[in-house]
PDB file of C-alpha atoms in Angstrom:
ATOM      1  CA  GLU Q   1     -22.803  57.984  14.515  1.00 64.00           C
ATOM      2  CA  ALA Q   2     -22.852  61.308  15.901  1.00 60.00           C
ATOM      3  CA  ALA Q   3     -21.466  61.453  19.546  1.00 92.00           C
ATOM      4  CA  VAL Q   4     -19.817  63.498  22.198  1.00 96.00           C
ATOM      5  CA  THR Q   5     -16.446  62.254  23.315  1.00 96.00           C
ATOM      6  CA  GLN Q   6     -14.720  63.608  26.542  1.00 97.00           C
ATOM      7  CA  SER Q   7     -11.153  62.791  27.466  1.00 96.00           C
ATOM      8  CA  PRO Q   8      -9.426  61.555  29.771  1.00 97.00           C
ATOM      9  CA  ARG Q   9     -12.157  59.227  31.276  1.00 96.00           C
ATOM     10  CA  ASN Q  10     -10.488  59.084  34.846  1.00 97.00           C
ATOM     11  CA  LYS Q  11      -7.771  61.912  36.249  1.00 98.00           C
ATOM     12  CA  VAL Q  12      -6.287  62.224  39.517  1.00 98.00           C
ATOM     13  CA  ALA Q  13      -4.888  65.931  40.173  1.00 98.00           C
ATOM     14  CA  VAL Q  14      -3.134  67.077  42.666  1.00 97.00           C
ATOM     15  CA  THR Q  15      -3.956  70.670  44.781  1.00 98.00           C
ATOM     16  CA  GLY Q  16      -2.939  73.602  42.509  1.00 97.00           C
ATOM     17  CA  GLY Q  17      -2.333  71.811  39.764  1.00 97.00           C
ATOM     18  CA  LYS Q  18      -3.727  72.863  36.389  1.00 98.00           C
ATOM     19  CA  VAL Q  19      -6.286  70.072  34.873  1.00 98.00           C
ATOM     20  CA  THR Q  20      -7.918  70.587  31.234  1.00 98.00           C
ATOM     21  CA  LEU Q  21     -10.925  68.501  30.493  1.00 98.00           C
ATOM     22  CA  SER Q  22     -11.337  68.125  26.733  1.00 98.00           C
ATOM     23  CA  CYS Q  23     -14.642  67.294  24.556  1.00 98.00           C
ATOM     24  CA  ASN Q  24     -15.313  67.189  21.166  1.00 98.00           C
ATOM     25  CA  GLN Q  25     -18.318  66.616  19.128  1.00 97.00           C
ATOM     26  CA  THR Q  26     -19.703  65.059  15.693  1.00 95.00           C
ATOM     27  CA  ASN Q  27     -23.147  66.128  15.895  1.00 91.00           C
ATOM     28  CA  ASN Q  28     -22.477  69.526  14.149  1.00 92.00           C
ATOM     29  CA  HIS Q  29     -24.274  71.324  17.128  1.00 94.00           C
ATOM     30  CA  ASN Q  30     -23.774  75.051  17.847  1.00 94.00           C
ATOM     31  CA  ASN Q  31     -24.091  75.138  21.696  1.00 95.00           C
ATOM     32  CA  MET Q  32     -21.953  72.886  24.100  1.00 97.00           C
ATOM     33  CA  TYR Q  33     -22.091  72.796  27.942  1.00 97.00           C
ATOM     34  CA  TRP Q  34     -20.055  71.437  30.821  1.00 98.00           C
ATOM     35  CA  TYR Q  35     -21.985  70.295  33.629  1.00 97.00           C
ATOM     36  CA  ARG Q  36     -20.492  68.785  37.169  1.00 97.00           C
ATOM     37  CA  GLN Q  37     -22.282  65.765  38.627  1.00 97.00           C
ATOM     38  CA  ASP Q  38     -22.226  65.537  42.734  1.00 94.00           C
ATOM     39  CA  THR Q  39     -24.371  63.514  45.066  1.00 86.00           C
ATOM     40  CA  GLY Q  40     -27.460  65.525  46.148  1.00 80.00           C
ATOM     41  CA  HIS Q  41     -26.880  68.052  43.506  1.00 83.00           C
ATOM     42  CA  GLY Q  42     -27.728  66.799  40.179  1.00 88.00           C
ATOM     43  CA  LEU Q  43     -26.617  68.298  37.193  1.00 94.00           C
ATOM     44  CA  ARG Q  44     -24.925  71.927  37.713  1.00 95.00           C
ATOM     45  CA  LEU Q  45     -24.034  73.979  34.483  1.00 95.00           C
ATOM     46  CA  ILE Q  46     -20.163  75.396  34.611  1.00 97.00           C
ATOM     47  CA  HIS Q  47     -19.665  77.233  31.438  1.00 97.00           C
ATOM     48  CA  TYR Q  48     -21.517  76.884  27.820  1.00 96.00           C
ATOM     49  CA  SER Q  49     -20.785  78.111  24.335  1.00 97.00           C
ATOM     50  CA  TYR Q  50     -22.980  78.971  21.649  1.00 95.00           C
ATOM     51  CA  GLY Q  51     -20.258  78.475  18.846  1.00 95.00           C
ATOM     52  CA  ALA Q  52     -16.620  78.689  18.019  1.00 96.00           C
ATOM     53  CA  GLY Q  53     -14.718  81.609  19.818  1.00 96.00           C
ATOM     54  CA  SER Q  54     -17.388  82.230  22.703  1.00 95.00           C
ATOM     55  CA  THR Q  55     -17.983  81.365  25.948  1.00 97.00           C
ATOM     56  CA  GLU Q  56     -20.593  81.979  28.767  1.00 95.00           C
ATOM     57  CA  LYS Q  57     -20.805  81.442  32.573  1.00 95.00           C
ATOM     58  CA  GLY Q  58     -22.779  78.976  33.950  1.00 94.00           C
ATOM     59  CA  ASP Q  59     -24.277  78.855  37.500  1.00 93.00           C
ATOM     60  CA  ILE Q  60     -21.093  77.668  39.410  1.00 96.00           C
ATOM     61  CA  PRO Q  61     -18.288  79.228  37.255  1.00 97.00           C
ATOM     62  CA  ASP Q  62     -16.198  80.126  39.847  1.00 97.00           C
ATOM     63  CA  GLY Q  63     -12.759  78.437  39.929  1.00 97.00           C
ATOM     64  CA  TYR Q  64     -13.173  77.254  35.721  1.00 98.00           C
ATOM     65  CA  LYS Q  65     -12.549  78.582  32.798  1.00 98.00           C
ATOM     66  CA  ALA Q  66     -13.538  77.302  29.045  1.00 98.00           C
ATOM     67  CA  SER Q  67     -12.487  77.270  25.760  1.00 98.00           C
ATOM     68  CA  ARG Q  68     -14.065  77.086  22.444  1.00 98.00           C
ATOM     69  CA  PRO Q  69     -11.789  77.116  19.897  1.00 97.00           C
ATOM     70  CA  SER Q  70     -13.474  75.460  17.206  1.00 97.00           C
ATOM     71  CA  GLN Q  71     -17.171  74.011  16.631  1.00 97.00           C
ATOM     72  CA  GLU Q  72     -16.136  70.606  17.503  1.00 97.00           C
ATOM     73  CA  ASN Q  73     -14.101  71.220  20.717  1.00 98.00           C
ATOM     74  CA  PHE Q  74     -15.136  72.623  24.204  1.00 98.00           C
ATOM     75  CA  SER Q  75     -12.477  72.391  26.746  1.00 98.00           C
ATOM     76  CA  LEU Q  76     -12.870  73.283  30.737  1.00 98.00           C
ATOM     77  CA  ILE Q  77      -9.694  74.431  32.469  1.00 98.00           C
ATOM     78  CA  LEU Q  78      -8.774  74.284  36.169  1.00 98.00           C
ATOM     79  CA  GLU Q  79      -6.132  76.738  36.511  1.00 96.00           C
ATOM     80  CA  LEU Q  80      -5.652  75.982  40.451  1.00 97.00           C
ATOM     81  CA  ALA Q  81      -7.122  72.596  41.020  1.00 98.00           C
ATOM     82  CA  THR Q  82      -9.053  72.273  44.708  1.00 98.00           C
ATOM     83  CA  PRO Q  83     -10.310  69.250  46.492  1.00 98.00           C
ATOM     84  CA  SER Q  84     -13.514  70.265  46.255  1.00 97.00           C
ATOM     85  CA  GLN Q  85     -13.373  70.433  42.462  1.00 98.00           C
ATOM     86  CA  THR Q  86     -13.385  66.460  42.829  1.00 98.00           C
ATOM     87  CA  SER Q  87     -16.429  65.299  40.630  1.00 98.00           C
ATOM     88  CA  VAL Q  88     -17.589  63.713  37.621  1.00 97.00           C
ATOM     89  CA  TYR Q  89     -17.758  66.411  34.636  1.00 98.00           C
ATOM     90  CA  PHE Q  90     -19.838  65.639  31.963  1.00 98.00           C
ATOM     91  CA  CYS Q  91     -19.703  67.608  28.627  1.00 98.00           C
ATOM     92  CA  ALA Q  92     -22.904  68.053  25.992  1.00 97.00           C
ATOM     93  CA  SER Q  93     -23.705  69.383  23.232  1.00 96.00           C
ATOM     94  CA  GLY Q  94     -26.947  70.635  21.431  1.00 92.00           C
ATOM     95  CA  ASP Q  95     -29.301  72.113  19.233  1.00 88.00           C
ATOM     96  CA  ASN Q  96     -33.239  72.573  18.670  1.00 81.00           C
ATOM     97  CA  SER Q  97     -33.620  71.091  22.206  1.00 81.00           C
ATOM     98  CA  ASP Q  98     -31.714  67.842  20.792  1.00 84.00           C
ATOM     99  CA  TYR Q  99     -29.017  67.354  23.818  1.00 91.00           C
ATOM    100  CA  THR Q 100     -26.517  64.774  23.676  1.00 94.00           C
ATOM    101  CA  PHE Q 101     -23.904  64.252  26.791  1.00 96.00           C
ATOM    102  CA  GLY Q 102     -20.656  62.418  26.937  1.00 96.00           C
ATOM    103  CA  SER Q 103     -19.773  59.622  29.174  1.00 95.00           C
ATOM    104  CA  GLY Q 104     -18.191  61.774  32.040  1.00 96.00           C
ATOM    105  CA  THR Q 105     -14.473  62.217  33.144  1.00 97.00           C
ATOM    106  CA  ARG Q 106     -14.188  61.498  36.887  1.00 97.00           C
ATOM    107  CA  LEU Q 107     -12.130  63.839  38.580  1.00 98.00           C
ATOM    108  CA  LEU Q 108      -9.730  63.476  41.797  1.00 98.00           C
ATOM    109  CA  VAL Q 109      -8.364  66.475  43.486  1.00 98.00           C
ATOM    110  CA  ILE Q 110      -5.913  64.952  46.133  1.00 97.00           C
TER     111      ILE Q 110
ATOM    112  CA  GLN A   1     -31.189  81.956  38.229  1.00 71.00           C
ATOM    113  CA  GLN A   2     -33.859  79.280  36.669  1.00 74.00           C
ATOM    114  CA  LYS A   3     -34.812  76.883  39.532  1.00 87.00           C
ATOM    115  CA  VAL A   4     -36.131  73.438  38.962  1.00 92.00           C
ATOM    116  CA  GLN A   5     -36.845  71.037  42.235  1.00 94.00           C
ATOM    117  CA  GLN A   6     -37.697  67.459  41.969  1.00 96.00           C
ATOM    118  CA  SER A   7     -39.576  65.055  44.401  1.00 94.00           C
ATOM    119  CA  PRO A   8     -39.219  62.398  45.676  1.00 95.00           C
ATOM    120  CA  GLU A   9     -35.446  62.152  46.383  1.00 95.00           C
ATOM    121  CA  SER A  10     -35.895  58.403  46.225  1.00 96.00           C
ATOM    122  CA  LEU A  11     -38.330  56.033  45.582  1.00 96.00           C
ATOM    123  CA  ILE A  12     -38.969  52.424  45.360  1.00 98.00           C
ATOM    124  CA  VAL A  13     -41.851  50.603  43.660  1.00 97.00           C
ATOM    125  CA  PRO A  14     -42.470  46.771  43.184  1.00 98.00           C
ATOM    126  CA  GLU A  15     -42.490  45.388  39.595  1.00 98.00           C
ATOM    127  CA  GLY A  16     -45.540  46.157  37.515  1.00 98.00           C
ATOM    128  CA  ALA A  17     -46.599  49.423  39.701  1.00 98.00           C
ATOM    129  CA  MET A  18     -47.019  52.808  38.460  1.00 97.00           C
ATOM    130  CA  THR A  19     -44.152  55.122  39.339  1.00 98.00           C
ATOM    131  CA  SER A  20     -44.598  58.644  39.574  1.00 98.00           C
ATOM    132  CA  LEU A  21     -42.025  61.808  39.560  1.00 98.00           C
ATOM    133  CA  ASN A  22     -42.521  65.301  39.949  1.00 97.00           C
ATOM    134  CA  CYS A  23     -40.785  68.536  38.888  1.00 97.00           C
ATOM    135  CA  THR A  24     -41.595  71.887  39.742  1.00 96.00           C
ATOM    136  CA  PHE A  25     -39.814  75.082  37.997  1.00 93.00           C
ATOM    137  CA  SER A  26     -39.621  78.787  38.479  1.00 90.00           C
ATOM    138  CA  ASP A  27     -39.930  80.391  34.903  1.00 84.00           C
ATOM    139  CA  SER A  28     -43.357  80.313  33.248  1.00 80.00           C
ATOM    140  CA  ALA A  29     -41.482  81.480  30.156  1.00 82.00           C
ATOM    141  CA  SER A  30     -40.136  77.930  29.757  1.00 84.00           C
ATOM    142  CA  GLN A  31     -40.172  76.528  26.556  1.00 84.00           C
ATOM    143  CA  TYR A  32     -38.735  72.724  26.802  1.00 90.00           C
ATOM    144  CA  PHE A  33     -39.363  70.348  29.724  1.00 94.00           C
ATOM    145  CA  ALA A  34     -37.624  67.086  29.566  1.00 95.00           C
ATOM    146  CA  TRP A  35     -36.826  63.852  31.528  1.00 96.00           C
ATOM    147  CA  TYR A  36     -33.475  62.201  31.441  1.00 96.00           C
ATOM    148  CA  ARG A  37     -32.586  58.839  32.432  1.00 96.00           C
ATOM    149  CA  GLN A  38     -28.968  58.301  34.067  1.00 95.00           C
ATOM    150  CA  HIS A  39     -27.951  54.666  34.834  1.00 94.00           C
ATOM    151  CA  SER A  40     -25.118  54.109  37.316  1.00 91.00           C
ATOM    152  CA  GLY A  41     -21.818  55.314  35.464  1.00 89.00           C
ATOM    153  CA  LYS A  42     -23.217  56.244  32.361  1.00 93.00           C
ATOM    154  CA  ALA A  43     -24.221  59.633  30.515  1.00 94.00           C
ATOM    155  CA  PRO A  44     -27.744  61.044  31.084  1.00 94.00           C
ATOM    156  CA  LYS A  45     -29.777  60.026  28.179  1.00 94.00           C
ATOM    157  CA  ALA A  46     -32.945  61.865  26.964  1.00 93.00           C
ATOM    158  CA  LEU A  47     -36.364  60.142  27.868  1.00 95.00           C
ATOM    159  CA  MET A  48     -38.824  62.167  26.919  1.00 94.00           C
ATOM    160  CA  SER A  49     -39.546  66.002  26.032  1.00 94.00           C
ATOM    161  CA  ILE A  50     -42.395  68.164  25.707  1.00 94.00           C
ATOM    162  CA  PHE A  51     -43.083  71.913  24.739  1.00 91.00           C
ATOM    163  CA  SER A  52     -46.685  72.765  25.253  1.00 91.00           C
ATOM    164  CA  ASN A  53     -49.490  72.114  28.115  1.00 93.00           C
ATOM    165  CA  GLY A  54     -50.778  68.929  27.902  1.00 95.00           C
ATOM    166  CA  GLU A  55     -49.457  65.053  27.859  1.00 96.00           C
ATOM    167  CA  LYS A  56     -47.528  63.001  25.629  1.00 96.00           C
ATOM    168  CA  GLU A  57     -47.209  58.946  26.051  1.00 97.00           C
ATOM    169  CA  GLU A  58     -44.648  56.883  24.373  1.00 95.00           C
ATOM    170  CA  GLY A  59     -44.985  53.642  25.393  1.00 96.00           C
ATOM    171  CA  ARG A  60     -45.155  52.849  29.025  1.00 97.00           C
ATOM    172  CA  PHE A  61     -43.925  56.512  29.880  1.00 97.00           C
ATOM    173  CA  THR A  62     -46.348  59.616  29.928  1.00 97.00           C
ATOM    174  CA  ILE A  63     -44.945  63.259  30.422  1.00 97.00           C
ATOM    175  CA  HIS A  64     -47.500  65.861  31.946  1.00 97.00           C
ATOM    176  CA  LEU A  65     -46.847  69.486  31.473  1.00 96.00           C
ATOM    177  CA  ASN A  66     -48.972  72.255  33.334  1.00 94.00           C
ATOM    178  CA  LYS A  67     -47.372  75.854  33.068  1.00 92.00           C
ATOM    179  CA  ALA A  68     -49.666  77.472  35.041  1.00 92.00           C
ATOM    180  CA  SER A  69     -48.456  75.594  38.074  1.00 93.00           C
ATOM    181  CA  LEU A  70     -45.173  75.395  37.350  1.00 93.00           C
ATOM    182  CA  HIS A  71     -45.295  71.394  37.469  1.00 95.00           C
ATOM    183  CA  PHE A  72     -44.173  68.610  34.949  1.00 95.00           C
ATOM    184  CA  SER A  73     -43.817  64.892  35.672  1.00 97.00           C
ATOM    185  CA  LEU A  74     -43.184  61.781  34.397  1.00 98.00           C
ATOM    186  CA  HIS A  75     -45.237  58.474  34.944  1.00 98.00           C
ATOM    187  CA  ILE A  76     -44.227  55.031  34.205  1.00 98.00           C
ATOM    188  CA  ARG A  77     -46.622  52.536  33.879  1.00 98.00           C
ATOM    189  CA  ASP A  78     -45.870  48.636  34.737  1.00 98.00           C
ATOM    190  CA  SER A  79     -42.010  49.567  36.189  1.00 98.00           C
ATOM    191  CA  GLN A  80     -39.639  47.029  35.581  1.00 97.00           C
ATOM    192  CA  PRO A  81     -36.281  46.270  37.121  1.00 96.00           C
ATOM    193  CA  SER A  82     -34.688  47.805  34.067  1.00 95.00           C
ATOM    194  CA  ASP A  83     -36.337  51.177  34.690  1.00 97.00           C
ATOM    195  CA  SER A  84     -34.172  51.424  38.217  1.00 97.00           C
ATOM    196  CA  ALA A  85     -32.098  54.635  37.576  1.00 97.00           C
ATOM    197  CA  LEU A  86     -31.695  58.295  38.628  1.00 96.00           C
ATOM    198  CA  TYR A  87     -33.869  60.204  36.683  1.00 97.00           C
ATOM    199  CA  LEU A  88     -33.511  63.917  36.098  1.00 96.00           C
ATOM    200  CA  CYS A  89     -35.952  66.471  34.767  1.00 96.00           C
ATOM    201  CA  ALA A  90     -34.749  69.701  33.092  1.00 94.00           C
ATOM    202  CA  ASN A  91     -35.905  72.557  31.287  1.00 91.00           C
ATOM    203  CA  ASP A  92     -34.754  75.492  29.164  1.00 88.00           C
ATOM    204  CA  SER A  93     -36.010  78.856  29.756  1.00 77.00           C
ATOM    205  CA  GLY A  94     -35.475  79.750  26.095  1.00 76.00           C
ATOM    206  CA  TYR A  95     -31.740  80.464  25.840  1.00 77.00           C
ATOM    207  CA  ASN A  96     -30.717  76.832  24.869  1.00 83.00           C
ATOM    208  CA  LYS A  97     -29.724  76.452  28.512  1.00 86.00           C
ATOM    209  CA  LEU A  98     -30.519  73.439  30.479  1.00 89.00           C
ATOM    210  CA  THR A  99     -31.092  73.607  34.129  1.00 91.00           C
ATOM    211  CA  PHE A 100     -31.467  69.850  36.002  1.00 93.00           C
ATOM    212  CA  GLY A 101     -33.068  69.187  39.073  1.00 94.00           C
ATOM    213  CA  LYS A 102     -31.206  67.367  41.683  1.00 94.00           C
ATOM    214  CA  GLY A 103     -32.800  64.116  40.667  1.00 95.00           C
ATOM    215  CA  THR A 104     -35.035  60.852  41.820  1.00 96.00           C
ATOM    216  CA  VAL A 105     -33.146  57.547  42.301  1.00 96.00           C
ATOM    217  CA  LEU A 106     -35.722  54.662  41.305  1.00 97.00           C
ATOM    218  CA  LEU A 107     -35.204  51.251  42.352  1.00 98.00           C
ATOM    219  CA  VAL A 108     -38.106  48.863  40.901  1.00 97.00           C
ATOM    220  CA  SER A 109     -37.673  45.852  43.051  1.00 96.00           C
ATOM    221  CA  PRO A 110     -38.483  42.450  41.348  1.00 93.00           C
TER     222      PRO A 110
END
């Protein structure tokens, strides 16, 4: 079954440390997305990609980088993690208005 | 930047009642309008989507779209306790980029 898999499911990081969140999709979708979800804010788009080698800034890209080394994999990188980046992060893949979300990564920055 | 606004923020309805959720968007050129449902601790899942003006019914769920008034809505007939969840509206202005509202928390009381 086609799916979007995120790792890790939970992560505790220290302020100033580097964090990498990974996402793998088996949907063969061209487009992949990283969102964060905070109470009262819904889902906000951080970065997205139209295909291998491409990354685009979303609505709240500051403090985040993204990498799309292949069709299947899309990573979100926090070079210098801050407590304000504590959140639940969702990866998604999509084509032709067919979108699938991963189960999320809960990140706590202390 | 595309803006999507939802109302109400939260809603409590008795079992068997009709539930109505609303969403407004800012880009009249938007092409894809969808409702996602998210149970606590789970991934958002697409519930229904629509591309053109009018309405679409699937079982107990009906989605309405009025592009002229920049408004779309979700109606749940005979609401059930299992419908209790966070409901997110989303739209795509044509760049394969979903923008979400902040969500409506629905509680259906038995």
